[in-house]
Coordinates of C-alpha atoms in Angstrom, one line a residue:
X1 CA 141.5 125.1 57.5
X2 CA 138.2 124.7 55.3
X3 CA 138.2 127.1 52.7
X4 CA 135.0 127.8 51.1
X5 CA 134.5 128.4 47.4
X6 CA 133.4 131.8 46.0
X7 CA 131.0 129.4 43.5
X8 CA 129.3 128.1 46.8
X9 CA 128.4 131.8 48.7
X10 CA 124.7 133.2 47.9
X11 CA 124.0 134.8 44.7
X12 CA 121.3 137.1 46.5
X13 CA 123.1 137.9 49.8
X14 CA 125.1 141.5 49.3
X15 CA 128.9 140.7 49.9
X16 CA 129.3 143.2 53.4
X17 CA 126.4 141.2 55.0
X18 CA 128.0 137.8 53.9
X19 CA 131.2 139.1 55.9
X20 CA 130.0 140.2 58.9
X21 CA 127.6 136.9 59.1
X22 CA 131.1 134.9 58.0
X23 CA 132.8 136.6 61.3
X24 CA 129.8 136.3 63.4
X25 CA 129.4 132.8 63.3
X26 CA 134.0 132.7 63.5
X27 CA 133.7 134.5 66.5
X28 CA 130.6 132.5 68.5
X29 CA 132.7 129.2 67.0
X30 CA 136.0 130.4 69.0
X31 CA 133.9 131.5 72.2
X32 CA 132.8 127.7 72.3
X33 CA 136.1 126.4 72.0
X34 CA 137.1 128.0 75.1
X35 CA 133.5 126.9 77.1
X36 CA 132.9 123.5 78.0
X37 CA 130.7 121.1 75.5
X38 CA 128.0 121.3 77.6
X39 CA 127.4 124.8 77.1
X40 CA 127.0 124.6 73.1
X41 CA 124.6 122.0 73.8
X42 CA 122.5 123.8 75.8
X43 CA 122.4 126.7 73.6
X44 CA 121.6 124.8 70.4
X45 CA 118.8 122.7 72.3
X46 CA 117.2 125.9 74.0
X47 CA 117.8 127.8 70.3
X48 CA 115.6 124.5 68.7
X49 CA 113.0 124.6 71.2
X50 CA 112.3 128.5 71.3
X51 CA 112.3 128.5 67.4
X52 CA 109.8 125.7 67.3
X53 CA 107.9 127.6 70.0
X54 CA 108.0 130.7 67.9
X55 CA 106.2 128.9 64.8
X56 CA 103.9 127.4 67.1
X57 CA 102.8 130.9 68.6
X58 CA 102.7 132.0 64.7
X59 CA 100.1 129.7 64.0
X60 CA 98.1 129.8 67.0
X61 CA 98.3 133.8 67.0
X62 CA 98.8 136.1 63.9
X63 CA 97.6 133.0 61.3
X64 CA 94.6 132.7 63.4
X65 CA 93.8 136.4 63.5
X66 CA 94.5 136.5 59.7
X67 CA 91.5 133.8 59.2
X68 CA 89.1 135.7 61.7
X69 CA 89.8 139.1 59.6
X70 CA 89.3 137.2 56.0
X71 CA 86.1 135.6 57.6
X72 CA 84.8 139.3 58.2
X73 CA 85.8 140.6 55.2
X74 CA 84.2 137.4 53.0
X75 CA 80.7 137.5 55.0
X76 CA 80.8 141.3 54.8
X77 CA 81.7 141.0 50.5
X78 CA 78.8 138.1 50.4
X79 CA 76.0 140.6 51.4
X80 CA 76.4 142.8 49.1
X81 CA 74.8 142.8 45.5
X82 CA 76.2 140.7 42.9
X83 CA 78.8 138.9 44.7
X84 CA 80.7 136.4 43.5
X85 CA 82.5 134.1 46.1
X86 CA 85.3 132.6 43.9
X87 CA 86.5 136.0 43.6
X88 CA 86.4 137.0 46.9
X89 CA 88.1 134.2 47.7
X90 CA 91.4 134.7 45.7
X91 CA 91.0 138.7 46.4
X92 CA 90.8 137.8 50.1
X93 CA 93.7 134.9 50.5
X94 CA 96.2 137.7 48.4
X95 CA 96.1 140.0 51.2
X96 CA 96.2 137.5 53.8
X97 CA 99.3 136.2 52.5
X98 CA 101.0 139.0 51.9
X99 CA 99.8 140.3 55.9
X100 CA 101.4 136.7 56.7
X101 CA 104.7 137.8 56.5
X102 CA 104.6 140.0 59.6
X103 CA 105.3 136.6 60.8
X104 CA 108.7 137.2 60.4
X105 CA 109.0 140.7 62.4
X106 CA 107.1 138.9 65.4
X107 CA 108.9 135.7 65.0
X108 CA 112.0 137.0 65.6
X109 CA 111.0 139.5 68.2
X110 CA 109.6 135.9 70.5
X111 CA 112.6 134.4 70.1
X112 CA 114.4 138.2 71.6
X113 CA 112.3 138.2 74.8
X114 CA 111.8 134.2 75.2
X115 CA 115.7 132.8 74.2
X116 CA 117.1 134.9 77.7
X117 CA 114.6 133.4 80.0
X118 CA 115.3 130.1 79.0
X119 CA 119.2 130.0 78.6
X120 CA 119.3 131.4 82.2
X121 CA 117.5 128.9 83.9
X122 CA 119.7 125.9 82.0
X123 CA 122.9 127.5 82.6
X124 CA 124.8 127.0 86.3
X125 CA 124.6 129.6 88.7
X126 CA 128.6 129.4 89.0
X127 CA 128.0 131.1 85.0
X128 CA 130.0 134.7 84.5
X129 CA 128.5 137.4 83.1
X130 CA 130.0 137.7 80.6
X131 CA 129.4 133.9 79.2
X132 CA 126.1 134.1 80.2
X133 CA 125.5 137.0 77.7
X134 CA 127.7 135.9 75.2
X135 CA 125.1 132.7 75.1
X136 CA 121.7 134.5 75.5
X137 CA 123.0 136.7 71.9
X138 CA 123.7 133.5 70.5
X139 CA 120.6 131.5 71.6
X140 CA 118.7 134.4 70.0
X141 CA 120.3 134.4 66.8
X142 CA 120.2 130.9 66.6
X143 CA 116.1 130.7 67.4
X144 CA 115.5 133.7 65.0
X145 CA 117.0 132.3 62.0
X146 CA 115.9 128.8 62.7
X147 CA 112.2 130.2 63.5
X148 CA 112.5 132.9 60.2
X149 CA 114.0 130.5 58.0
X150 CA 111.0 128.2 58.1
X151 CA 108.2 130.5 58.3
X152 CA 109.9 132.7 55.0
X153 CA 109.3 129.3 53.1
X154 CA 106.2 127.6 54.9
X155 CA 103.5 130.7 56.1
X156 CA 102.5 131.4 52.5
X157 CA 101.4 128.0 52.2
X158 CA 100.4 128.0 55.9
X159 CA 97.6 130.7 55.8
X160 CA 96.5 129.5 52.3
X161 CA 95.7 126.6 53.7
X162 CA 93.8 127.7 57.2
X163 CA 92.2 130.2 55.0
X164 CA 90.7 127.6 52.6
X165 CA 89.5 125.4 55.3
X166 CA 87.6 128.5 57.4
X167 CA 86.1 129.4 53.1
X168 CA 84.9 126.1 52.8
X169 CA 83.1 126.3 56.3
X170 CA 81.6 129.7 56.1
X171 CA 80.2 128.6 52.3
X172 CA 78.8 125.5 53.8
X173 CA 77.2 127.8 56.6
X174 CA 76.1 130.1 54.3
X175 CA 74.7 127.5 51.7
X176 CA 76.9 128.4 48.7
X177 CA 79.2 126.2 46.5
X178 CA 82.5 126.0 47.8
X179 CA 83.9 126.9 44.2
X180 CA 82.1 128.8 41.8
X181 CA 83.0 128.1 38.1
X182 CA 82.6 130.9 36.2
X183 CA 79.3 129.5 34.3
X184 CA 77.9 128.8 37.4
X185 CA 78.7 132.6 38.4
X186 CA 75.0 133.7 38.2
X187 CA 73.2 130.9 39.6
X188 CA 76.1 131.9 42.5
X189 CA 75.0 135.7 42.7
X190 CA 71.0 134.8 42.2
X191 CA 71.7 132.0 45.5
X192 CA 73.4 134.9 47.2
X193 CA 70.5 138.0 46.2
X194 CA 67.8 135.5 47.0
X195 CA 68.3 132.8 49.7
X196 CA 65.1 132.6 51.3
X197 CA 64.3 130.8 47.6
X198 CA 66.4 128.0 48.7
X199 CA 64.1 125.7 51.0
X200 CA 66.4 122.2 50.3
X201 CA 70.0 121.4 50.9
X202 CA 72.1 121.7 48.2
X203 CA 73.4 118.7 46.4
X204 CA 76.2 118.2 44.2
X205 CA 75.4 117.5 40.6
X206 CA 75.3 113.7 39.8
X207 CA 75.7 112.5 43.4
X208 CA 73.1 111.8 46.4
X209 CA 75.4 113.5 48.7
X210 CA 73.8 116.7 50.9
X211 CA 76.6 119.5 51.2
X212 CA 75.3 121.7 53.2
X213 CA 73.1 122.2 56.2
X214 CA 69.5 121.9 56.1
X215 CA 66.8 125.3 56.3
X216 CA 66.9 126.4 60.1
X217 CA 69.9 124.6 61.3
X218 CA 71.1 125.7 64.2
X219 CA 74.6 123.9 64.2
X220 CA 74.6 122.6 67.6
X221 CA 74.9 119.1 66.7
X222 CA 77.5 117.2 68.5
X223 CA 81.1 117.3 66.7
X224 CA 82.0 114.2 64.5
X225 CA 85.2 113.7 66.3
X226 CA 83.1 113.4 69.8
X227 CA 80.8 110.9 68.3
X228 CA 83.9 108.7 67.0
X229 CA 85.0 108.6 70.2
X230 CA 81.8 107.8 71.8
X231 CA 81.6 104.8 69.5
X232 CA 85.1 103.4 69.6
X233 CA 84.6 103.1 73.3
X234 CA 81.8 101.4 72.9
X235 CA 83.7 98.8 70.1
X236 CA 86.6 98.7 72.7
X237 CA 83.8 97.0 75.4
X238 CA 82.9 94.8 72.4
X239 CA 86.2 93.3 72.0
X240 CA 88.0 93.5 75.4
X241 CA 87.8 92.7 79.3
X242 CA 84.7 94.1 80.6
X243 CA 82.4 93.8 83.5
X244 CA 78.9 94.2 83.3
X245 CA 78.2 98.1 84.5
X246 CA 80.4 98.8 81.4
X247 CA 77.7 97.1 78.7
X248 CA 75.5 100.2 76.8
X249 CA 71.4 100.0 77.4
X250 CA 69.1 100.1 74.9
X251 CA 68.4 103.7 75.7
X252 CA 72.0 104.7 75.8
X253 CA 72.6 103.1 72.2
X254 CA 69.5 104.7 71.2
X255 CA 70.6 108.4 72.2
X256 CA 73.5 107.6 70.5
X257 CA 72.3 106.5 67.2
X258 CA 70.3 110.0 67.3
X259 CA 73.0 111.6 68.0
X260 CA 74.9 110.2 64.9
X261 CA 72.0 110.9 62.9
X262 CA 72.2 114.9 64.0
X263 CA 75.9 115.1 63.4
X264 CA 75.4 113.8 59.9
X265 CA 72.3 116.0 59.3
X266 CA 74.6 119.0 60.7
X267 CA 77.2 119.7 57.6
X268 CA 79.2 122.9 59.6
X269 CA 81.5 120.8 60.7
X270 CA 81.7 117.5 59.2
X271 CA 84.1 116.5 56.0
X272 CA 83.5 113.3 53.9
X273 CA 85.8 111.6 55.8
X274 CA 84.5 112.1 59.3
X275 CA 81.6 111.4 57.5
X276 CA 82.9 107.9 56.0
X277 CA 84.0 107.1 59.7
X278 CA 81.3 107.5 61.7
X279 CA 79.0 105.3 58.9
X280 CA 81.5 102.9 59.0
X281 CA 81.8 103.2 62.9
X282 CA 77.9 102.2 63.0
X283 CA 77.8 99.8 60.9
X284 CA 80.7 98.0 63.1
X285 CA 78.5 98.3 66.2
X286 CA 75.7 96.8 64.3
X287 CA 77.6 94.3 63.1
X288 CA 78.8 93.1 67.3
X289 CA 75.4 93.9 68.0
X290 CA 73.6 91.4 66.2
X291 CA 76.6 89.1 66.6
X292 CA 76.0 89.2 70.4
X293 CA 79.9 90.3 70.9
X294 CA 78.4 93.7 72.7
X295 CA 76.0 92.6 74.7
X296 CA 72.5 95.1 75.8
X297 CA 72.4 95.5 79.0
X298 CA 68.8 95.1 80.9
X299 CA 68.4 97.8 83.6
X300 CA 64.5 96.3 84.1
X301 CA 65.2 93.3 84.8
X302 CA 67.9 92.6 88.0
X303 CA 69.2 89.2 89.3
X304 CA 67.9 87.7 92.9
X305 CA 71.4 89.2 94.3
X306 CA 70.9 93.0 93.1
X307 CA 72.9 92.7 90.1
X308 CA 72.3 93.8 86.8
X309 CA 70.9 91.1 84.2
X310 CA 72.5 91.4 80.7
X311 CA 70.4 90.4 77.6
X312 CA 71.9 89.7 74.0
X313 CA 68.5 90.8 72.8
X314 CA 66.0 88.4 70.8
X315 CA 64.2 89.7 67.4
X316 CA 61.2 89.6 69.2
X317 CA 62.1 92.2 71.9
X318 CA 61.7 95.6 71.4
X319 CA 64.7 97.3 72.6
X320 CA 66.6 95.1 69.9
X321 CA 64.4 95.5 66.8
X322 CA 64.4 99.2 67.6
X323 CA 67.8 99.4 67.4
X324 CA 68.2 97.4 64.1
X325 CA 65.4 100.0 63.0
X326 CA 67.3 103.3 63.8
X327 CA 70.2 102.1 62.6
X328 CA 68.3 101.0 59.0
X329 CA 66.8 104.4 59.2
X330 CA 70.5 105.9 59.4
X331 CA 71.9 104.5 56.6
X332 CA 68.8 105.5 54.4
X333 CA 69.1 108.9 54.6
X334 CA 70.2 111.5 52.2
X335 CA 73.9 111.1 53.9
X336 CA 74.7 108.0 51.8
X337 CA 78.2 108.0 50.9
X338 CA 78.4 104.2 50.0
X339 CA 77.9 103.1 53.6
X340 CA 80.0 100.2 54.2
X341 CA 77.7 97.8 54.6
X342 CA 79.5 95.2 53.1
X343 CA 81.1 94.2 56.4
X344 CA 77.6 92.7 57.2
X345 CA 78.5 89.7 55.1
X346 CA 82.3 89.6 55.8
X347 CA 83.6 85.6 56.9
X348 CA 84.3 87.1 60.6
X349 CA 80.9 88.9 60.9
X350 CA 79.4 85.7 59.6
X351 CA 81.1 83.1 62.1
X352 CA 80.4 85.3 64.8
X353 CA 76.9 85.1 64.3
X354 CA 76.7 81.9 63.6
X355 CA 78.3 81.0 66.8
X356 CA 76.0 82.6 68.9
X357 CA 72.4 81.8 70.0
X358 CA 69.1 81.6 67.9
X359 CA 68.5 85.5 69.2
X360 CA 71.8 86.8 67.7
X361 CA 71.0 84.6 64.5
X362 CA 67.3 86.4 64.1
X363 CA 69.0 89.5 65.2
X364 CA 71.1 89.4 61.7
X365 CA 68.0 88.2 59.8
X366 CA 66.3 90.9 60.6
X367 CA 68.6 93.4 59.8
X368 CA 69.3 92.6 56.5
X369 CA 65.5 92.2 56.0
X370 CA 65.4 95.7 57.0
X371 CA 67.6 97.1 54.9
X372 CA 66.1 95.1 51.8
X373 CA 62.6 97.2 52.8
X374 CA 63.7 100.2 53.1
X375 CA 65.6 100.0 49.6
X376 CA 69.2 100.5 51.0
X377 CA 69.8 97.2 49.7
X378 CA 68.4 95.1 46.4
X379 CA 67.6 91.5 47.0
X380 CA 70.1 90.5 44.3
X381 CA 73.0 92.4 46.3
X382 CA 71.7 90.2 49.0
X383 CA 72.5 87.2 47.6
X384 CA 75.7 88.3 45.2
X385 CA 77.1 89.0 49.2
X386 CA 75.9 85.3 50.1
X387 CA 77.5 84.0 47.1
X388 CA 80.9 85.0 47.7
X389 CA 80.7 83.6 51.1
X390 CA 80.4 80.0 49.3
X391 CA 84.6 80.1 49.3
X392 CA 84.2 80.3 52.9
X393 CA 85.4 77.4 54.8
X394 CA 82.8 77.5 57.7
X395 CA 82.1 74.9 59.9
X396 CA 79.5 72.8 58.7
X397 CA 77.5 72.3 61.8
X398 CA 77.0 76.5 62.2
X399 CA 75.9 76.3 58.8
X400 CA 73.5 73.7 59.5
X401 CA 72.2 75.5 62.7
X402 CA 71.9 78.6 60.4
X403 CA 70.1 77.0 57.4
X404 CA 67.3 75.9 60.0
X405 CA 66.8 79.5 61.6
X406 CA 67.0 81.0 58.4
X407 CA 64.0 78.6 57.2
X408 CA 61.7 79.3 60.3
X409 CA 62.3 83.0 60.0
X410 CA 61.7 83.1 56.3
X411 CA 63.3 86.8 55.8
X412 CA 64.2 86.5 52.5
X413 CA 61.6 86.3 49.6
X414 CA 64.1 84.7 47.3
X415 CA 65.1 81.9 49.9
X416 CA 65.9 79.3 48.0
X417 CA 68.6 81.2 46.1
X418 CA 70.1 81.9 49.7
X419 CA 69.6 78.2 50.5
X420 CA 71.5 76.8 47.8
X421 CA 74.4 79.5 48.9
X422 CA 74.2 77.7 52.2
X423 CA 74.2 74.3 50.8
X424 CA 77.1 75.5 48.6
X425 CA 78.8 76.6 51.9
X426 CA 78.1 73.1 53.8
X427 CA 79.2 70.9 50.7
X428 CA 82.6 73.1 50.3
X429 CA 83.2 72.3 53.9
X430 CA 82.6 68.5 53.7
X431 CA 85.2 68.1 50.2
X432 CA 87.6 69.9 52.7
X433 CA 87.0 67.3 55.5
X434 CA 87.7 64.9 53.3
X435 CA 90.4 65.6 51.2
X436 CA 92.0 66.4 54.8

């Protein structure tokens, strides 16, 4: 028999309770050994499950009303005279943490009223009574102190951190910094006193970056997540099986690109990252756009048998040029957070376009010509992008096709620096042909 060191027992537990909890768990071990397997592992899966269940309802329940009451009591402390938010906000997540240990009490009390139900309905019919009950008290046990034992070391950290996500929203909301530093303590109250004297987002110090919500926002904006979505699906048609009915119109990409634009206007519920995604998500779709890999579907124009005609879009078509004009417009604005734009002059973005048609070719042109206007991009960044491409092993005759659109569209004012990166590209190619 395993004898268990004195050295090993808890320091903190009082020596009666270690007993009793020594012969509880001696007495459920011999009332397995006389049950089949089957029953112990029943009641250890249904004792996992209900504890899991019990944290679950924790968090969607008593964490949850915690948050709401902190909310109240932050918006009701920010309204009054010389407030200062940062210490509200440590005053406020004290008590929430110390009301989050009820999540004990309840924790265990679930488990009481939810292990029965579940044991019963696993267990045969052909059970006894007495079995039965024997392995409802031990399901319970089991749940509580798998259910307790997590949330005693996790619901500390737990409602500090759905209480500091719900702080940084209301501030946002409410147009104060997140975190005051004490220096900054009555530029915080003044903001606070006086916010009609406020009549432009608020910017962090140093950067370009807006952090909170413009004057009379009404934050119905669609969510970032639902705009990530809209666009992946969109980036899925790009590079899968699709029929025709599936391509976006000019008019559906339009609404979109609005749409983006609100959502990034909106700051209630958008993070830097969401934020990061959905600029890179755009400039992905620009990039199969003027690439011709997503087609623009023509509902004006329809084919002699009732179908619908699908255009790539030339530069000298409106719907296109539009397009390439919103989405300049987009990356301009005071969302900037280093908008990858980069990808524009990436080898696969590149071949793609040079693959394609004259239209797709312009298409590209343009764009960067667009985004050299509206001062997004220098014309030296321009050509530092074109310059790394001269590793590029491309095939010589794109190039070529390339060099001559590039020459009739004359989009660049410093051509001839782009030229020689093309020629660069074109004589690479031709020392690889033949040393190969």
């Amino acid at each position: 028999r395993k004898i268990t060191p004195t050295s090993a027992e808890l320091k903190d537990t009082p020596t009666a309770m270690r007993s009793q909890q020594k012969l509880q768990v001696d007495l459920e071990q011999a009332f397995f050994h006389n049950q089949p397997p089957s029953l112990r592992r029943t009641v250890e899966f249904v004792a996992e499950r209900v504890g899991s269940n019990a944290v679950k309802h924790m968090k969607a329940t008593l964490v949850r009303e915690l948050v709401e009451r902190g909310e109240k009591m932050l918006r009701d402390g920010l309204e009054s005279p010389n407030s200062n938010a940062s210490m509200l906000n440590e005053s406020i997540c004290a008590r929430l943490c110390e009301a989050g240990l009820e999540a004990l009490a309840k924790a265990a009390k679930y488990c009481n009223e939810k292990s029965p139900e579940a044991i019963r309905v696993l267990l045969p019919d052909e059970t006894t009574p007495t079995v039965l009950t024997t392995s409802e008290n031990i399901t319970k046990r089991l749940a509580a102190e798998k259910a307790c034992g997590w949330l005693s070391a996790n619901i500390t950290a737990l409602v500090r951190r759905e209480w500091r996500s719900k702080y940084d929203r209301v501030i946002k909301v409410l147009g104060s910094p997140a975190a005051a530093d004490p220096a900054d303590v009555d530029g915080v109250v003044a903001e606070l006193v006086h916010p009609e004297e406020s009549t432009t987002p608020k910017k962090k110090q140093g950067s370009e970056r807006v952090m909170c919500c413009p004057p009379h926002c009404k934050h119905n904006s669609p969510l970032p997540s639902d705009i990530l979505i809209e666009i992946k699906e969109l980036l899925s048609v790009a590079v899968g099986p699709r029929t025709d009915d599936e391509l976006p119109t000019s008019s559906h990409l339009r609404t979109l690109i609005h749409r983006v634009g609100d959502t990034l206007t909106c700051r209630k519920f958008l993070t830097s990252t969401s934020e990061q995604m959905l600029l890179n998500c755009t400039v992905l779709l620009a990039c199969k756009l003027v690439s011709g890999e997503l087609p623009v579907r023509c509902l004006s124009l329809r084919s002699g048998h009732g179908g619908v005609v699908v255009d790539s879009g030339s530069g000298s078509e409106p719907p296109m040029s539009e397009l390439l004009e919103q989405l300049a417009e987009l990356w301009g604005r005071d969302c900037r957070l280093s908008s990858p734009l980069h990808q524009l002059f990436t080898p696969l973005t590149i071949t793609a376009v040079l693959k394609a048609g004259n239209a797709e070719r312009t298409n590209y042109l343009l764009l960067v010509r667009k985004l050299v206007d509206k001062g997004i991009w220098s014309e030296e960044e321009v050509i530092s992008h074109w310059i790394k491409l001269t590793d590029s092993t491309l095939p010589a005759e794109l190039i070529e096709n390339f060099q001559l659109q590039s020459k009739g569209e004359k989009v660049f004012p410093p051509l001839s620096e782009m030229q020689k990166c093309i020629d660069t590209m074109q004589i690479s190619h031709q020392t690889l042909e033949g040393a190969t």
